[in-house]
């Protein structure tokens, strides 16, 4: 791969932006930014948004968009918590299993509308976003559950760390669910790049009709995509609950745009057919560094939204410009 | 004559009442005077089924025990919803209750229905709604400025009166939060010169996650931070979690308004040092006590017409912790001094 090809890849550009941003922050506020404490803080903030982003990546590659995953996540978290409280089986693996199953079930509902009825993905998931959340609040409950009030093991999971580093004042630790993010990233990478299913997902997003003619089963693939995204969302919901130590039915919803932004910044095309796990993780890291570190530069919170907005426009704009230039070249040569 | 004696007794016992503050927990406050008339007295809460208002219902229960001729009960919508609360009040008016104690979800939304209640001759008392118009009286657990100063005193005592501290509010527009924090800061400047406020007021939007993330930033931004005062009930939960994860429970003092059910896991470890709130059981009791005083015609006339009132009038219920001595402001709003302080020592006494 030559330099030109490297620069044409958005993953490489986003890496450069990330390095440049970190360098600027590190120069201005080195003691605060370049600390173990801050590194672990950034990585921890990546966990939930990262898990959601992996699902979103898969949907974007297939040419769709899913905005319902936050509702799936909070529904999975809340119902799982209620089941655990009501049955008294206070188990962390059970929480993850329940969360994954509820997420899968809700995701398959999206799959039915999208795969069988062939409705536009944005419309369907906008609908189910409100449907799932409304049903949760109306039928299940709207009361915030503080995990330590009703569980022991689940509440203690928030204190389970991969690494703890003693500091001059206090300590810094990295939560065990970070390993889960890495494992899920590897799984999604494997599916996308090492299986026929992954080929099918790229193919549908590239050109649906061509994929159909090539013999890919589109309905089955879409069922897999939306079911799997639901499953990831369910797991992400449980992780969110453990990290935040509570199940609050009003949380998570509202994070969808940051997640989609991270994936798009990471090089996934909103029109489908392109996107990588590594790019997505870089996009998540970039969004997280912006939203949690600009304050170290003394930049007020409102400006963080502004900077994220600018980056998204640039992130989406660069590939669009490249596509435009290619088309012009083709027209000229024709 | 009898009435004048009673009022004199009320005033005297109001002064003594402060002494009675340190009363045992879950005992009924005890009837102040005998009531033989039968009344139906309703309390309408914002929402049923949450720990806060379950606790208030306990206080309503004590009230019923203390006054056997009174039928006292609590009702509320199943969801915190202004329209549903109005409906509950409408139904109670139709049933012909004698008094209504309302904790409005949206003060302006209940104004018309409270007006109808008063037109129907029902005594209307509100709680947590000091700007309400169509009421006989409103009762507030405490004066916000005094509450804020008390939090600062607790923070300062645990910080040894020196070091950097910061404050959290739900939002810059949350009226009560900012009153607590502003009076606390003014009190610090006047009383604890070796303490320094760092950063602006931090907004948590009543979300523990936001408080948590902001506190993590503050720990990086201000490495010498030694104290935090929270305002929203969820502030200390988020802040305390960040402190605990940073292993700084012994270095950083966290105090604030909260409830044991929100901060219970963080208090024993020292991640949160002290929380303060008011006990809804006593607030509910006090609400009904004022209503009963009105129904029995025992309310001092000077309080009713607002003529020539002294700025602070000692009037109250001696056996009701925090409401022994109350001040009346603008002729409408009673302020008690009914805050409760919870630390690791007395945490187990509170289930809500």
XYZ file of C-alpha atoms in Angstrom:
686
model
C 0.000 0.000 0.000
C 1.506 3.330 -0.986
C 1.076 6.631 0.870
C -1.593 7.873 -1.491
C -3.749 4.831 -0.909
C -3.192 5.173 2.830
C -4.418 8.788 2.794
C -7.456 7.794 0.796
C -8.524 5.531 3.650
C -10.651 7.320 6.197
C -9.378 5.088 9.014
C -5.924 6.556 8.492
C -7.200 10.133 8.392
C -9.171 9.672 11.586
C -6.104 8.205 13.255
C -4.143 11.314 12.268
C -6.907 13.580 13.577
C -6.959 11.626 16.825
C -3.196 11.862 17.237
C -3.219 15.573 16.417
C -6.022 16.241 18.915
C -4.263 14.273 21.639
C -1.014 16.103 20.911
C -2.720 19.493 21.253
C -4.386 18.554 24.533
C -1.183 16.975 25.831
C 0.849 20.093 25.039
C -1.635 22.445 26.675
C -2.402 20.354 29.754
C 0.190 17.554 29.959
C -0.154 16.601 33.630
C -3.908 16.161 33.436
C -4.136 14.518 30.018
C -1.126 12.212 30.142
C -2.073 10.318 33.263
C -3.098 6.725 33.858
C -6.204 8.054 35.541
C -7.216 9.963 32.412
C -6.340 7.092 30.055
C -8.521 4.664 32.022
C -11.284 7.248 32.211
C -11.315 7.606 28.417
C -11.242 3.844 27.852
C -14.079 3.315 30.339
C -16.191 5.958 28.605
C -15.659 4.036 25.342
C -17.156 0.764 26.584
C -20.903 1.288 26.206
C -20.735 3.597 23.178
C -18.261 1.129 21.635
C -20.581 -1.863 22.026
C -23.450 0.121 20.504
C -21.168 1.320 17.703
C -20.280 -2.255 16.688
C -23.970 -2.959 16.064
C -24.478 0.331 14.281
C -21.478 -0.430 12.063
C -23.085 -3.662 10.897
C -26.364 -1.897 10.083
C -24.657 0.954 8.228
C -22.587 -1.478 6.149
C -25.803 -3.224 5.096
C -27.160 0.110 3.873
C -29.625 0.581 6.718
C -29.755 2.736 9.823
C -30.910 1.773 13.299
C -31.894 4.400 15.836
C -33.839 2.023 18.080
C -30.871 0.377 19.824
C -30.888 2.720 22.845
C -34.516 1.795 23.504
C -33.635 -1.884 23.122
C -30.707 -1.431 25.508
C -32.679 0.277 28.252
C -35.610 -2.123 27.884
C -33.252 -5.108 28.156
C -31.517 -3.617 31.186
C -34.696 -2.671 32.976
C -36.620 -5.889 32.398
C -33.556 -8.018 33.247
C -33.129 -6.107 36.488
C -36.787 -6.553 37.359
C -36.592 -10.291 36.650
C -33.499 -10.612 38.813
C -35.125 -8.672 41.637
C -38.421 -10.561 41.399
C -36.885 -14.052 41.191
C -34.123 -13.294 43.652
C -31.515 -14.966 41.411
C -28.829 -12.363 41.847
C -26.373 -13.424 39.149
C -24.257 -11.347 36.776
C -24.091 -14.014 34.008
C -27.887 -14.343 34.193
C -28.194 -10.569 33.770
C -26.087 -10.723 30.608
C -28.017 -13.732 29.302
C -31.392 -12.068 29.900
C -30.185 -8.784 28.438
C -28.877 -10.531 25.323
C -32.088 -12.536 24.832
C -34.431 -9.569 25.333
C -32.246 -7.525 22.985
C -32.290 -10.300 20.403
C -36.086 -10.574 20.603
C -36.644 -6.845 20.180
C -34.070 -6.696 17.392
C -35.909 -9.445 15.519
C -39.067 -7.301 15.649
C -37.095 -4.716 13.648
C -36.009 -7.570 11.412
C -39.616 -8.552 10.641
C -40.585 -5.055 9.513
C -37.380 -4.497 7.570
C -36.772 -7.974 6.137
C -40.294 -9.186 5.416
C -42.304 -6.002 4.934
C -39.319 -4.240 3.334
C -40.061 -0.948 5.099
C -37.393 1.801 5.230
C -35.013 1.116 8.126
C -35.051 4.667 9.520
C -38.856 4.756 9.661
C -39.085 1.314 11.252
C -36.467 1.954 13.906
C -37.787 5.461 14.658
C -41.115 3.763 15.271
C -39.746 0.948 17.406
C -37.535 3.405 19.336
C -40.697 5.039 20.644
C -42.671 1.813 20.771
C -40.143 -0.070 22.929
C -39.522 2.840 25.233
C -43.183 3.717 25.576
C -44.076 0.091 26.297
C -41.305 -0.089 28.880
C -42.463 3.027 30.693
C -46.144 2.138 30.475
C -46.205 -1.609 31.090
C -43.060 -2.268 33.099
C -42.353 0.863 35.073
C -40.649 4.202 35.113
C -39.042 4.100 38.519
C -35.278 4.309 38.761
C -33.816 1.176 40.344
C -30.627 1.614 42.322
C -28.875 -1.757 41.970
C -27.267 -1.710 45.410
C -30.719 -1.386 47.012
C -32.019 -4.630 45.498
C -29.035 -6.778 44.485
C -25.628 -7.689 45.867
C -23.720 -9.467 43.093
C -24.966 -7.237 40.307
C -24.164 -4.135 42.339
C -20.708 -5.470 43.232
C -19.952 -6.060 39.543
C -19.472 -2.317 39.216
C -16.419 -2.632 41.463
C -14.834 -5.460 39.436
C -11.731 -4.204 37.640
C -9.260 -5.590 35.123
C -6.362 -3.528 36.412
C -5.924 -1.216 39.362
C -2.918 1.083 39.448
C -2.017 2.848 42.699
C -1.346 6.560 42.270
C 0.296 9.171 44.452
C -3.199 10.187 45.488
C -5.791 7.436 45.234
C -5.804 4.879 42.442
C -6.887 4.342 38.834
C -8.715 1.274 37.603
C -10.079 -0.132 34.370
C -13.429 -1.910 34.526
C -13.713 -5.575 33.501
C -16.355 -4.827 30.845
C -13.591 -3.231 28.762
C -12.494 -6.805 27.997
C -16.048 -7.497 26.859
C -15.854 -4.617 24.362
C -12.615 -6.029 22.941
C -14.116 -9.537 22.712
C -17.233 -8.253 20.942
C -15.091 -6.171 18.571
C -13.138 -9.301 17.642
C -16.392 -11.209 17.125
C -17.838 -8.523 14.835
C -14.538 -8.277 12.946
C -14.586 -12.054 12.474
C -18.188 -12.076 11.216
C -17.635 -9.169 8.828
C -14.341 -10.243 7.316
C -14.096 -14.014 7.698
C -17.587 -15.374 7.011
C -20.018 -15.583 4.113
C -22.517 -13.783 6.308
C -20.115 -10.855 6.470
C -19.775 -10.884 2.673
C -23.560 -10.857 2.419
C -23.807 -7.817 4.721
C -21.305 -5.857 2.605
C -22.955 -7.050 -0.593
C -26.455 -5.937 0.430
C -25.152 -2.511 1.382
C -23.153 -2.179 -1.840
C -25.914 -3.106 -4.234
C -29.005 -4.902 -3.021
C -30.128 -6.222 -6.395
C -26.679 -7.432 -7.357
C -26.428 -9.204 -4.019
C -29.793 -10.852 -4.605
C -28.733 -12.016 -8.070
C -25.476 -13.284 -6.647
C -27.567 -15.610 -4.534
C -27.406 -13.972 -1.097
C -30.526 -14.530 1.000
C -31.373 -10.958 1.825
C -34.251 -11.525 4.232
C -32.275 -14.022 6.304
C -29.255 -11.717 6.371
C -31.373 -8.786 7.503
C -32.916 -10.898 10.251
C -29.405 -11.721 11.399
C -28.263 -8.092 11.272
C -31.139 -6.624 13.279
C -31.272 -9.567 15.691
C -27.536 -9.308 16.309
C -27.704 -5.537 16.733
C -30.480 -6.047 19.277
C -28.350 -8.619 21.083
C -25.391 -6.237 21.206
C -27.693 -3.457 22.416
C -29.026 -5.742 25.160
C -25.502 -6.557 26.327
C -24.583 -2.873 26.113
C -27.601 -2.071 28.270
C -26.495 -4.477 30.988
C -22.972 -3.041 30.873
C -24.445 0.441 31.183
C -26.440 -0.671 34.216
C -23.403 -2.191 35.920
C -21.219 0.832 35.198
C -23.833 3.358 36.319
C -25.030 1.176 39.216
C -28.659 1.689 38.364
C -31.447 0.850 35.942
C -33.081 4.134 35.009
C -35.701 3.809 32.246
C -35.039 7.395 31.176
C -31.341 6.844 30.492
C -29.427 5.757 27.340
C -32.061 7.018 24.863
C -30.483 10.111 23.349
C -27.048 8.561 22.841
C -27.919 7.227 19.365
C -26.637 10.229 17.440
C -23.216 10.189 19.111
C -22.909 6.490 18.334
C -23.888 6.904 14.684
C -21.522 9.880 14.464
C -18.649 7.777 15.811
C -19.268 5.043 13.244
C -19.564 7.507 10.359
C -16.406 9.299 11.479
C -14.754 5.893 11.529
C -15.247 5.572 7.784
C -18.513 3.685 7.456
C -20.548 4.975 4.545
C -24.048 6.036 5.515
C -25.166 4.746 2.106
C -23.797 1.297 2.862
C -21.190 -1.123 1.585
C -18.207 0.222 3.488
C -16.931 0.282 7.053
C -14.464 -1.463 9.352
C -14.280 -2.428 12.991
C -10.943 -0.681 13.492
C -12.302 2.536 11.955
C -15.347 2.365 14.205
C -13.235 1.917 17.329
C -11.120 4.907 16.283
C -14.294 6.917 15.728
C -15.534 5.985 19.196
C -12.191 6.959 20.696
C -12.236 10.301 18.888
C -15.765 11.165 20.025
C -14.899 10.145 23.575
C -11.683 12.147 23.687
C -13.571 15.176 22.425
C -16.504 14.870 24.775
C -14.449 14.137 27.865
C -11.234 16.094 27.359
C -12.000 19.417 25.734
C -12.779 20.635 29.234
C -9.068 20.186 30.004
C -8.414 22.884 27.424
C -10.889 25.125 29.179
C -13.412 24.761 26.366
C -16.994 24.939 27.674
C -19.410 22.033 27.224
C -21.509 23.732 24.549
C -18.462 23.904 22.295
C -17.939 20.164 22.536
C -21.202 19.690 20.646
C -20.010 22.244 18.103
C -16.674 20.474 17.583
C -18.388 17.079 17.241
C -20.741 18.618 14.672
C -17.875 20.072 12.657
C -16.017 16.765 12.729
C -19.065 14.871 11.502
C -19.537 17.251 8.592
C -15.862 16.889 7.700
C -15.972 13.140 8.259
C -18.959 12.703 5.989
C -17.789 15.389 3.607
C -14.380 13.921 2.759
C -15.687 10.627 1.313
C -18.488 12.502 -0.445
C -15.939 14.829 -2.072
C -13.761 11.886 -3.027
C -16.745 10.154 -4.614
C -17.620 13.343 -6.495
C -14.063 13.713 -7.796
C -13.984 10.097 -8.970
C -17.247 10.557 -10.840
C -15.936 13.754 -12.501
C -12.771 11.924 -13.527
C -14.858 9.170 -15.026
C -17.016 11.667 -16.918
C -13.926 13.422 -18.270
C -12.277 10.222 -19.440
C -15.478 8.925 -20.995
C -60.904 31.829 76.997
C -60.214 28.233 76.215
C -59.121 29.209 72.762
C -56.755 31.845 74.045
C -55.257 29.306 76.423
C -54.773 26.915 73.584
C -52.995 29.484 71.480
C -50.799 30.392 74.412
C -50.015 26.728 74.844
C -49.247 26.442 71.167
C -46.859 29.382 71.271
C -45.113 28.173 74.398
C -44.793 24.640 73.162
C -43.468 25.974 69.875
C -40.460 27.288 71.724
C -40.072 24.044 73.634
C -40.590 22.125 70.435
C -37.053 22.645 69.244
C -35.917 20.696 72.289
C -38.156 17.836 71.194
C -36.323 17.603 67.876
C -34.116 14.756 68.944
C -37.130 12.500 69.449
C -37.078 8.803 68.755
C -37.653 7.892 65.124
C -40.787 6.039 64.164
C -43.037 7.088 67.053
C -46.232 8.993 66.350
C -45.779 12.649 67.238
C -48.776 12.533 69.612
C -51.918 14.620 69.576
C -51.553 18.189 70.680
C -55.221 18.780 71.409
C -58.302 16.632 71.497
C -60.498 16.554 68.457
C -63.910 14.961 68.600
C -65.328 16.263 65.323
C -65.170 13.838 62.452
C -63.196 14.951 59.413
C -62.153 13.315 56.185
C -58.653 14.543 55.361
C -56.947 13.618 52.092
C -53.317 13.956 51.118
C -52.576 13.979 47.382
C -49.014 13.116 46.409
C -47.218 13.493 43.080
C -47.050 9.765 42.444
C -47.724 6.602 44.403
C -45.467 3.616 44.864
C -42.140 5.352 45.301
C -40.189 5.146 48.532
C -40.489 8.858 49.247
C -44.278 8.947 49.262
C -44.558 5.526 50.913
C -42.718 7.144 53.773
C -45.113 10.093 53.688
C -48.034 7.673 53.917
C -46.552 6.407 57.179
C -46.793 9.928 58.564
C -50.419 10.155 57.429
C -50.982 6.858 59.277
C -49.547 8.332 62.501
C -51.834 11.314 62.070
C -54.851 8.986 61.864
C -53.730 7.223 65.045
C -53.202 10.468 66.941
C -56.660 11.766 66.003
C -59.035 8.799 66.057
C -62.080 10.812 64.991
C -60.289 11.855 61.793
C -60.193 9.722 58.653
C -56.815 10.535 57.109
C -55.598 8.876 53.937
C -53.194 9.388 51.049
C -53.868 9.139 47.315
C -52.030 9.945 44.138
C -51.675 9.070 40.474
C -49.809 5.896 39.518
C -47.499 7.984 37.360
C -45.982 11.380 38.034
C -48.376 13.158 35.675
C -49.967 16.562 36.206
C -53.270 15.768 34.466
C -53.750 12.554 36.435
C -53.064 14.376 39.680
C -55.759 16.924 38.796
C -58.167 14.030 38.215
C -57.407 12.581 41.665
C -58.119 15.970 43.252
C -61.373 16.345 41.264
C -62.556 12.969 42.553
C -61.756 13.924 46.141
C -63.686 17.193 45.819
C -66.656 15.188 44.544
C -66.371 12.870 47.552
C -66.669 15.901 49.817
C -63.447 15.705 51.809
C -62.881 18.358 54.482
C -59.260 19.100 53.701
C -56.713 18.537 50.961
C -52.965 18.429 51.444
C -51.426 18.530 47.984
C -47.842 18.054 46.887
C -48.264 19.445 43.361
C -46.413 17.859 40.493
C -46.861 21.046 38.451
C -47.945 23.950 40.661
C -49.572 25.956 37.859
C -51.571 22.996 36.541
C -53.369 22.390 39.838
C -54.272 26.064 40.431
C -57.784 25.823 38.859
C -58.726 22.632 40.670
C -57.418 23.966 43.971
C -59.538 27.068 43.406
C -62.616 24.855 42.939
C -61.726 22.966 46.106
C -61.579 26.171 48.116
C -64.856 27.358 46.598
C -66.353 24.081 47.836
C -65.228 25.005 51.350
C -62.327 22.594 51.512
C -59.207 23.597 53.429
C -56.262 23.469 51.007
C -52.649 23.129 52.146
C -49.725 22.508 49.809
C -46.185 21.289 50.386
C -43.073 21.972 48.240
C -44.921 24.698 46.373
C -44.182 28.057 47.954
C -45.535 30.112 45.019
C -48.975 28.462 45.000
C -51.918 30.928 44.881
C -55.182 29.103 45.622
C -54.306 27.771 49.045
C -54.827 28.479 52.713
C -51.197 27.791 53.498
C -48.115 26.146 52.057
C -45.629 24.361 54.271
C -41.939 24.014 53.476
C -39.625 21.732 55.411
C -36.966 24.394 55.763
C -35.654 27.724 54.636
C -33.371 27.056 51.668
C -30.658 29.480 52.731
C -30.377 27.899 56.182
C -30.292 24.437 54.650
C -27.436 25.432 52.328
C -25.464 26.938 55.211
C -25.894 23.738 57.190
C -24.486 21.678 54.322
C -21.504 24.023 54.131
C -20.919 23.691 57.881
C -20.829 19.921 57.469
C -18.496 20.132 54.490
C -16.164 22.567 56.251
C -16.050 20.563 59.473
C -14.973 17.442 57.604
C -12.441 19.350 55.491
C -10.920 20.897 58.582
C -11.977 24.308 57.298
C -9.444 24.410 54.469
C -8.851 23.278 50.888
C -10.476 23.385 47.469
C -14.131 22.503 47.023
C -16.712 22.619 44.263
C -20.506 22.572 44.041
C -23.082 20.751 41.913
C -26.598 21.876 40.973
C -29.220 20.090 38.891
C -29.180 23.009 36.499
C -28.479 26.700 36.700
C -32.233 27.269 36.553
C -33.146 24.911 39.426
C -34.328 27.527 41.903
C -33.922 25.630 45.167
C -30.573 24.068 44.208
C -29.087 27.443 43.456
C -30.487 28.923 46.660
C -28.777 26.157 48.666
C -25.490 26.548 46.855
C -25.462 30.364 46.810
C -26.083 30.600 50.531
C -23.458 27.896 51.148
C -20.838 29.795 49.129
C -21.669 33.093 50.842
C -21.434 31.320 54.194
C -18.053 29.813 53.264
C -16.639 33.191 52.251
C -17.796 34.730 55.510
C -16.895 31.871 57.849
C -14.239 29.634 56.321
C -11.627 31.882 54.669
C -9.141 29.042 54.115
C -11.519 27.213 51.807
C -11.524 27.970 48.075
C -14.290 27.406 45.562
C -12.850 25.999 42.318
C -14.638 25.920 38.968
C -18.123 27.172 38.166
C -21.299 25.604 39.458
C -21.351 22.145 37.885
C -24.632 21.151 36.254
C -25.700 17.512 36.584
C -29.161 17.728 34.985
C -30.397 15.508 37.836
C -28.552 12.641 36.161
C -26.056 10.640 38.244
C -24.155 9.710 35.070
C -23.553 13.354 34.227
C -22.458 14.043 37.801
C -20.142 11.030 37.622
C -18.499 12.097 34.367
C -18.190 15.698 35.502
C -16.592 14.601 38.765
C -14.058 12.473 36.859
C -13.159 15.559 34.844
C -12.893 17.630 38.006
C -10.531 15.085 39.556
C -8.242 15.466 36.545
C -8.730 19.227 36.342
C -8.250 20.009 40.047
C -5.855 17.461 41.554
C -6.091 19.125 44.965
C -9.877 19.022 45.182
C -10.945 18.117 48.722
C -14.673 18.705 48.960
C -17.948 18.585 47.013
C -21.422 19.836 47.854
C -24.232 18.261 45.800
C -27.785 19.512 45.272
C -29.866 17.116 43.140
C -30.585 13.897 45.021
C -28.535 12.004 42.430
C -25.488 14.309 42.569
C -23.730 12.624 45.470
C -24.420 9.201 43.900
C -22.494 10.093 40.726
C -19.851 12.126 42.519
C -19.403 9.457 45.194
C -18.963 6.744 42.590
C -16.205 8.725 40.866
C -14.534 9.345 44.229
C -14.769 5.685 45.175
C -13.370 4.484 41.848
C -10.480 6.897 42.215
C -9.779 5.481 45.673
C -10.159 8.943 47.202
C -12.869 8.235 49.764
C -10.581 9.337 52.594
C -9.240 12.388 50.768
C -12.402 13.975 49.429
C -15.429 15.010 51.453
C -18.795 14.647 49.706
C -21.947 16.111 51.239
C -25.267 16.971 49.642
C -28.995 16.624 49.424
C -29.907 13.021 48.760
C -31.798 10.041 50.081
C -30.446 6.917 51.774
C -32.057 4.805 49.026
C -29.921 6.625 46.451
C -26.595 6.840 48.276
C -26.764 3.852 50.622
C -23.879 1.869 49.100
C -21.565 4.883 49.079
C -21.986 6.155 52.638
C -20.387 3.268 54.606
C -17.234 3.402 52.436
C -16.841 7.118 53.022
C -17.209 7.913 49.322
C -20.185 10.017 50.440
C -19.742 11.454 53.915
C -23.074 12.978 54.790
C -26.445 13.493 53.128
C -29.308 15.688 54.159
C -32.992 15.733 53.299
C -36.331 16.175 54.961
C -38.481 13.374 56.255
C -41.658 13.145 54.159
C -43.504 11.422 57.026
C -43.224 14.500 59.207
C -43.919 16.835 56.299
C -47.170 14.966 55.582
C -48.079 15.014 59.254
C -47.378 18.747 59.521
C -49.480 19.448 56.413
C -52.477 17.692 57.919
C -51.835 19.252 61.312
C -52.156 22.718 59.817
C -55.297 21.644 57.973
C -56.783 20.294 61.197
C -55.902 23.479 63.054
C -57.825 25.369 60.359
C -60.815 23.004 60.474
C -61.014 23.281 64.248
C -60.875 27.054 64.041
C -57.684 27.070 66.084
C -55.583 29.043 63.653
C -54.658 32.402 65.249
C -56.706 35.136 63.592
C -53.640 37.258 62.956
C -52.272 34.478 60.759
C -55.459 34.338 58.750
C -55.914 38.006 57.841
C -52.215 38.724 57.628
C -52.567 41.887 59.721
C -49.651 43.114 61.749
C -47.672 39.927 61.739
C -44.252 39.864 63.298
C -41.688 38.672 60.758
C -41.039 35.489 62.710
C -43.842 33.932 64.583
C -43.316 30.931 66.745
C -46.164 28.623 66.019
C -46.039 24.935 65.710
C -46.326 21.443 66.902
C -43.981 20.575 69.728
C -43.724 16.884 69.100
C -43.152 17.125 65.395
C -39.401 17.125 64.738
C -38.402 20.161 62.740
C -41.818 21.790 62.796
C -41.733 22.841 66.443
C -40.968 26.404 65.507
C -41.896 27.703 62.111
C -41.662 31.088 60.465
C -44.447 32.418 58.276
C -43.445 34.310 55.156
C -45.786 36.463 53.044
C -48.698 35.279 55.181
C -48.856 32.044 53.193
C -45.787 29.915 53.564
C -44.661 28.183 56.748
C -40.996 27.270 57.001
C -39.808 24.591 59.415
C -36.263 23.536 60.144
C -36.941 19.900 59.432
C -33.806 18.678 57.786
C -32.359 15.310 58.680
C -28.668 14.503 58.514
C -27.602 10.988 57.638
C -24.097 9.579 58.006
C -22.779 6.028 58.288
C -23.932 5.981 61.936
C -27.687 6.441 61.419
C -28.012 5.184 57.826
C -29.793 1.995 58.902
C -32.663 4.016 60.447
C -33.942 5.087 57.029
C -35.556 2.707 54.566
C -36.429 5.325 51.921
